[in-house]
Amino acid sequence: MSQHTSFDRHVESIETELKSAVMGRGDLALYRMMAQHMGWVDELGEPVETRPDLRVHPTLCVMVCEALGGEPAQALPAAAAVELVLRSSQVHGDIQNGVPERNGRPTVWWTWGPAQSINAGDGMHALARLSLLRLADEGLTPERAFRAVSTLDAAALRYCEGQFLDLTYQDRVDITEEAYFEALESRWAALLGCAAELGAQMASAGEGAEQAMALYGRKLGAASHVRDDVMRLWGSAFELMPQAGDLLNKRKSLPIVYALRNATGAERRTLGDVYFKRVMEPEDLDRILEVLERLGAREFAQEKADALCREAIEALNDAGVSAQGLEELASYARYLSAGDS
């Protein structure tokens, strides 16, 4: 599936806003570490001439603002703020999971060490809040600027709650589908919901539209993450390898939760043998995949992603968006949750 047109339309303005927030702070190596994680420079600080990473969250923020009658430029500080919180959490998550590489380049902690990497992640979170607070200097009332910060902080806290649950579940095999979605809705769903809600706030769309867009974003975040669960397990070898750390760390994706609940006999023993090991090994992934295939876990998970996508699109009916905006946001939802992209 080709890249969604919204990325091309907004990528330049989003990258400019993000670079202004990060690289306009001075020559301290701390900001070079952040730039490395954002994909702008390599580990030596040399510029990288490649296409930027997909900015899913900030693109949604700008799209929502535009769909509700706002100017895209109004949403750029908020869009940058959500992206910086996401990337901050990635920096910390790479340390927690021991991930040496992300998107084909060394992770920050792998290059600079865990201690300085934590500093970089914390700094990116602070830059996110500053990005929103400066809205008060650009014509937004202080009350609305602080409300935007509150929305961002609430989503960031929810993300931390979800990360706590996700880490707690790693060594357990009794995770229910309900528990899985509780953790999921706290993490990726919360941040994408925040992006959509901030977009509505920047358009001054009113409380009803903000709530509808927040629901749209949360449902879309859940759908896209379930889709990512599928791609981690059944993507190409190139796509799978960077994600192997998640799987070997016993992270419970939806297909695995489904299998743990439905396996019987030899399949249940196989899963037990793998997940009760102190340390999983690469060859264990093949054993897991064999069980998942027999149980239909892939089809189950993709059906869940499709259902969540439909719920996201239904939420748009209460948002008061234009016909063109509705079409574009629905298309974006299908793009992020599609099983073949």
Coordinates of C-alpha atoms in Angstrom, one line a residue:
M1 CA 0.0 0.0 0.0
S2 CA 1.3 3.4 -0.9
Q3 CA 1.9 6.1 1.7
H4 CA -1.1 8.2 2.6
T5 CA -1.2 11.5 0.8
S6 CA -1.5 13.5 4.1
F7 CA 2.1 12.7 5.0
D8 CA 3.3 14.3 1.8
R9 CA 1.1 17.3 2.2
H10 CA 2.2 18.1 5.8
V11 CA 5.6 16.6 6.2
E12 CA 7.6 19.8 5.4
S13 CA 5.8 22.1 7.8
I14 CA 5.8 19.4 10.6
E15 CA 9.5 18.8 10.2
T16 CA 10.3 22.5 10.2
E17 CA 8.3 22.9 13.4
L18 CA 10.0 20.0 15.1
K19 CA 13.5 21.1 14.1
S20 CA 12.8 24.5 15.4
A21 CA 11.7 23.0 18.8
V22 CA 14.8 20.7 19.1
M23 CA 17.7 22.1 17.1
G24 CA 17.1 25.8 17.8
R25 CA 18.3 25.3 21.4
G26 CA 22.0 25.5 20.8
D27 CA 25.0 23.3 20.2
L28 CA 24.9 21.2 23.3
A29 CA 25.3 17.5 22.4
L30 CA 22.0 16.8 24.3
Y31 CA 20.1 18.2 21.3
R32 CA 22.2 16.2 18.9
M33 CA 21.1 13.1 20.7
M34 CA 17.5 14.2 20.2
A35 CA 18.1 14.9 16.6
Q36 CA 19.6 11.5 16.1
H37 CA 16.5 9.9 17.5
M38 CA 14.3 12.0 15.2
G39 CA 16.3 10.8 12.2
W40 CA 17.9 14.1 11.2
V41 CA 21.5 13.2 12.0
D42 CA 23.6 10.1 12.5
E43 CA 25.4 9.1 15.6
L44 CA 28.4 11.3 14.6
G45 CA 26.1 14.3 14.2
E46 CA 26.3 14.3 10.4
P47 CA 23.0 15.2 8.5
V48 CA 21.1 12.3 7.2
E49 CA 19.6 12.8 3.7
T50 CA 16.7 10.4 4.0
R51 CA 13.0 10.8 4.1
P52 CA 11.8 11.6 7.7
D53 CA 10.1 8.9 9.7
L54 CA 6.3 8.8 9.3
R55 CA 4.9 11.4 11.7
V56 CA 1.6 9.7 12.3
H57 CA 0.6 11.7 15.4
P58 CA 1.4 15.2 14.3
T59 CA -0.1 14.6 10.9
L60 CA -3.4 13.6 12.5
C61 CA -3.3 16.7 14.7
V62 CA -3.0 19.0 11.7
M63 CA -5.5 17.0 9.7
V64 CA -8.2 17.3 12.4
C65 CA -7.6 21.0 12.8
E66 CA -8.0 21.5 9.1
A67 CA -11.1 19.2 8.9
L68 CA -12.8 21.4 11.5
G69 CA -12.2 24.6 9.7
G70 CA -8.9 25.7 11.3
E71 CA -5.7 26.6 9.5
P72 CA -3.0 23.8 9.5
A73 CA -0.4 26.3 10.8
Q74 CA -2.5 26.8 14.0
A75 CA -2.0 23.2 14.9
L76 CA 1.8 22.9 14.3
P77 CA 3.0 23.6 17.9
A78 CA 0.5 21.1 19.3
A79 CA 1.4 18.6 16.6
A80 CA 5.1 18.9 17.5
A81 CA 4.3 18.6 21.2
V82 CA 2.5 15.2 20.7
E83 CA 5.4 13.9 18.5
L84 CA 8.0 14.9 21.1
V85 CA 6.2 13.1 23.9
L86 CA 5.9 10.0 21.7
R87 CA 9.6 10.2 20.8
S88 CA 10.5 10.8 24.4
S89 CA 8.7 7.6 25.4
Q90 CA 10.5 5.7 22.7
V91 CA 13.9 6.8 24.0
H92 CA 13.0 5.5 27.4
G93 CA 11.4 2.4 26.0
D94 CA 14.5 1.5 24.0
I95 CA 16.5 1.5 27.3
Q96 CA 13.8 -0.6 29.1
N97 CA 13.7 -3.2 26.3
G98 CA 17.4 -3.2 25.4
V99 CA 16.8 -2.3 21.8
P100 CA 20.0 -1.5 20.0
E101 CA 18.5 -0.3 16.7
R102 CA 15.3 1.6 15.6
N103 CA 14.3 2.4 12.0
G104 CA 17.6 1.1 10.7
R105 CA 19.8 3.3 12.9
P106 CA 21.4 3.0 16.4
T107 CA 19.2 3.9 19.3
V108 CA 20.3 6.8 21.5
W109 CA 21.2 4.7 24.5
W110 CA 23.2 2.3 22.3
T111 CA 25.3 5.3 21.1
W112 CA 25.4 7.5 24.2
G113 CA 24.7 5.2 27.1
P114 CA 21.5 4.8 29.3
A115 CA 22.2 7.7 31.6
Q116 CA 22.5 10.4 28.9
S117 CA 19.7 8.7 26.9
I118 CA 17.4 9.2 29.9
N119 CA 18.4 12.9 29.9
A120 CA 17.5 13.2 26.2
G121 CA 14.1 11.6 26.7
D122 CA 13.3 13.8 29.7
G123 CA 14.4 16.9 27.7
M124 CA 12.2 16.0 24.8
H125 CA 9.2 15.8 27.1
A126 CA 10.1 19.3 28.5
L127 CA 10.3 20.6 24.9
A128 CA 6.9 19.3 24.2
R129 CA 5.3 21.3 27.0
L130 CA 7.2 24.4 26.0
S131 CA 5.9 24.0 22.5
L132 CA 2.4 24.2 23.8
L133 CA 3.0 27.0 26.3
R134 CA 4.4 29.3 23.6
L135 CA 0.9 29.2 22.0
A136 CA 0.0 31.9 24.6
D137 CA 2.7 34.1 22.9
E138 CA 1.0 33.5 19.5
G139 CA -2.5 34.8 20.3
L140 CA -4.0 31.9 22.1
T141 CA -5.5 32.8 25.5
P142 CA -3.5 31.6 28.5
E143 CA -6.4 29.5 29.6
R144 CA -6.6 27.7 26.2
A145 CA -2.8 27.2 26.2
F146 CA -2.8 25.7 29.7
R147 CA -5.8 23.5 28.7
A148 CA -3.8 22.1 25.8
V149 CA -0.9 21.4 28.2
S150 CA -3.3 19.6 30.6
T151 CA -4.6 17.5 27.7
L152 CA -1.0 16.5 26.7
D153 CA 0.1 15.8 30.3
A154 CA -3.0 13.6 30.9
A155 CA -2.2 11.5 27.8
A156 CA 1.5 11.3 28.8
L157 CA 0.5 10.0 32.3
R158 CA -1.9 7.5 30.7
Y159 CA 0.9 6.3 28.5
C160 CA 3.1 5.7 31.6
E161 CA 0.3 3.7 33.1
G162 CA 0.0 1.6 30.0
Q163 CA 3.8 1.1 29.9
F164 CA 3.6 -0.1 33.6
L165 CA 0.9 -2.6 32.7
D166 CA 2.7 -3.8 29.6
L167 CA 5.9 -4.5 31.6
T168 CA 3.9 -6.1 34.3
Y169 CA 2.3 -8.5 31.8
Q170 CA 5.6 -9.7 30.3
D171 CA 6.1 -12.6 32.8
R172 CA 2.4 -13.6 33.0
V173 CA 0.5 -16.0 30.8
D174 CA -3.0 -15.3 32.3
I175 CA -3.5 -12.0 30.4
T176 CA -7.1 -11.5 29.2
E177 CA -8.2 -9.7 26.2
E178 CA -9.7 -7.0 28.5
A179 CA -6.4 -6.6 30.2
Y180 CA -4.6 -6.3 26.9
F181 CA -6.9 -3.5 25.8
E182 CA -6.6 -1.7 29.1
A183 CA -2.8 -1.4 28.6
L184 CA -3.2 -0.6 24.9
E185 CA -5.8 2.1 25.5
S186 CA -3.4 3.7 28.0
R187 CA -0.5 3.8 25.6
W188 CA -0.8 4.2 21.9
A189 CA -4.6 4.9 22.0
A190 CA -4.1 7.7 24.5
L191 CA -1.4 9.5 22.5
L192 CA -3.3 9.3 19.2
G193 CA -6.5 10.4 21.0
C194 CA -4.5 13.3 22.4
A195 CA -3.3 14.3 18.9
A196 CA -6.8 14.4 17.5
E197 CA -8.2 16.2 20.6
L198 CA -5.5 18.9 20.4
G199 CA -6.2 19.3 16.7
A200 CA -9.9 20.1 17.6
Q201 CA -8.8 22.5 20.3
M202 CA -6.5 24.4 17.9
A203 CA -9.5 24.8 15.6
S204 CA -11.7 26.1 18.4
A205 CA -14.3 23.5 17.4
G206 CA -16.1 23.2 20.8
E207 CA -16.3 20.6 23.5
G208 CA -18.5 18.2 21.5
A209 CA -16.1 18.1 18.6
E210 CA -13.1 17.7 20.9
Q211 CA -14.7 14.7 22.6
A212 CA -15.7 13.1 19.3
M213 CA -12.2 13.6 17.9
A214 CA -10.6 12.2 21.0
L215 CA -12.7 9.1 20.7
Y216 CA -11.8 8.8 17.0
G217 CA -8.1 9.1 17.8
R218 CA -8.3 6.5 20.7
K219 CA -10.1 4.0 18.5
L220 CA -7.7 4.6 15.7
G221 CA -4.7 4.3 18.0
A222 CA -6.0 0.9 19.2
A223 CA -6.7 -0.3 15.7
S224 CA -3.3 0.7 14.3
H225 CA -1.5 -0.9 17.3
V226 CA -3.3 -4.2 16.8
R227 CA -2.4 -4.0 13.2
D228 CA 1.2 -3.5 14.2
D229 CA 0.9 -6.6 16.5
V230 CA 0.1 -8.5 13.3
M231 CA 2.9 -7.0 11.3
R232 CA 5.5 -7.7 14.0
L233 CA 4.7 -11.4 13.8
W234 CA 3.9 -11.8 10.1
G235 CA 5.7 -9.0 8.4
S236 CA 8.7 -9.5 6.1
A237 CA 12.0 -10.4 7.6
F238 CA 13.1 -6.8 7.2
E239 CA 10.1 -5.6 9.1
L240 CA 10.3 -8.3 11.8
M241 CA 13.9 -8.1 12.9
P242 CA 13.8 -4.7 14.6
Q243 CA 10.8 -5.9 16.5
A244 CA 12.3 -9.2 17.7
G245 CA 13.3 -7.5 20.9
D246 CA 9.7 -6.9 21.9
L247 CA 8.8 -10.6 21.2
L248 CA 11.8 -12.0 23.0
N249 CA 11.0 -9.8 26.0
K250 CA 7.7 -11.7 26.2
R251 CA 5.6 -8.7 25.3
K252 CA 2.0 -9.9 25.0
S253 CA 0.6 -8.8 21.6
L254 CA -3.1 -9.5 20.8
P255 CA -2.4 -12.7 18.7
I256 CA -0.4 -14.1 21.6
V257 CA -3.1 -13.2 24.2
Y258 CA -5.7 -14.9 22.0
A259 CA -3.5 -18.0 21.7
L260 CA -2.8 -18.2 25.4
R261 CA -6.6 -18.1 26.0
N262 CA -7.6 -20.6 23.3
A263 CA -4.7 -23.1 23.1
T264 CA -5.3 -26.6 24.4
G265 CA -3.3 -29.8 24.5
A266 CA 0.1 -29.8 22.8
E267 CA -0.4 -26.1 21.7
R268 CA -0.9 -25.0 25.2
R269 CA 2.2 -27.0 26.3
T270 CA 4.3 -25.4 23.6
L271 CA 3.3 -21.9 24.7
G272 CA 3.9 -22.7 28.3
D273 CA 7.4 -24.1 27.5
V274 CA 8.3 -20.9 25.8
Y275 CA 6.8 -18.3 28.1
F276 CA 7.9 -20.0 31.3
K277 CA 11.5 -19.9 30.2
R278 CA 13.7 -17.4 32.0
V279 CA 15.0 -16.1 28.6
M280 CA 13.4 -16.6 25.2
E281 CA 15.6 -17.4 22.2
P282 CA 15.1 -16.6 18.5
E283 CA 14.2 -20.1 17.6
D284 CA 11.3 -19.9 20.1
L285 CA 9.6 -17.4 17.7
D286 CA 9.1 -20.1 15.1
R287 CA 7.4 -22.3 17.6
I288 CA 5.1 -19.5 18.6
L289 CA 4.2 -18.7 15.0
E290 CA 3.3 -22.3 14.3
V291 CA 0.8 -22.3 17.2
L292 CA -0.6 -18.9 16.2
E293 CA -1.2 -20.0 12.7
R294 CA -3.1 -23.2 13.7
L295 CA -5.3 -21.2 16.1
G296 CA -6.2 -18.5 13.6
A297 CA -4.7 -15.8 15.8
R298 CA -3.7 -13.6 12.8
E299 CA -7.2 -13.5 11.4
F300 CA -8.7 -12.8 14.9
A301 CA -6.4 -9.8 15.5
Q302 CA -6.9 -8.3 12.0
E303 CA -10.7 -8.6 12.5
K304 CA -10.3 -6.7 15.8
A305 CA -8.3 -4.0 14.0
D306 CA -11.0 -3.7 11.3
A307 CA -13.7 -3.4 13.9
L308 CA -11.9 -0.7 15.8
C309 CA -11.3 1.2 12.6
R310 CA -15.0 1.2 11.9
E311 CA -15.7 2.5 15.4
A312 CA -13.2 5.3 14.8
I313 CA -14.9 6.3 11.6
E314 CA -18.3 6.2 13.3
A315 CA -17.1 8.7 15.9
L316 CA -16.5 11.2 13.2
N317 CA -20.3 11.5 12.7
D318 CA -20.5 13.5 15.9
A319 CA -17.5 15.8 15.2
G320 CA -19.1 18.2 12.7
V321 CA -16.3 17.9 10.1
S322 CA -16.6 18.9 6.5
A323 CA -17.5 16.2 3.9
Q324 CA -13.9 16.4 2.5
G325 CA -12.5 16.2 6.1
L326 CA -14.7 13.2 6.8
E327 CA -13.4 11.4 3.7
E328 CA -9.8 12.2 4.5
L329 CA -9.9 11.2 8.2
A330 CA -11.8 8.0 7.3
S331 CA -9.2 7.2 4.7
Y332 CA -6.4 7.9 7.2
A333 CA -8.0 5.4 9.6
R334 CA -8.2 2.7 7.0
Y335 CA -4.6 3.3 6.0
L336 CA -3.3 3.0 9.6
S337 CA -5.3 -0.2 10.4
A338 CA -5.1 -2.0 7.1
G339 CA -3.7 -5.5 7.3
D340 CA -1.8 -5.3 4.0
S341 CA 0.1 -2.1 4.4

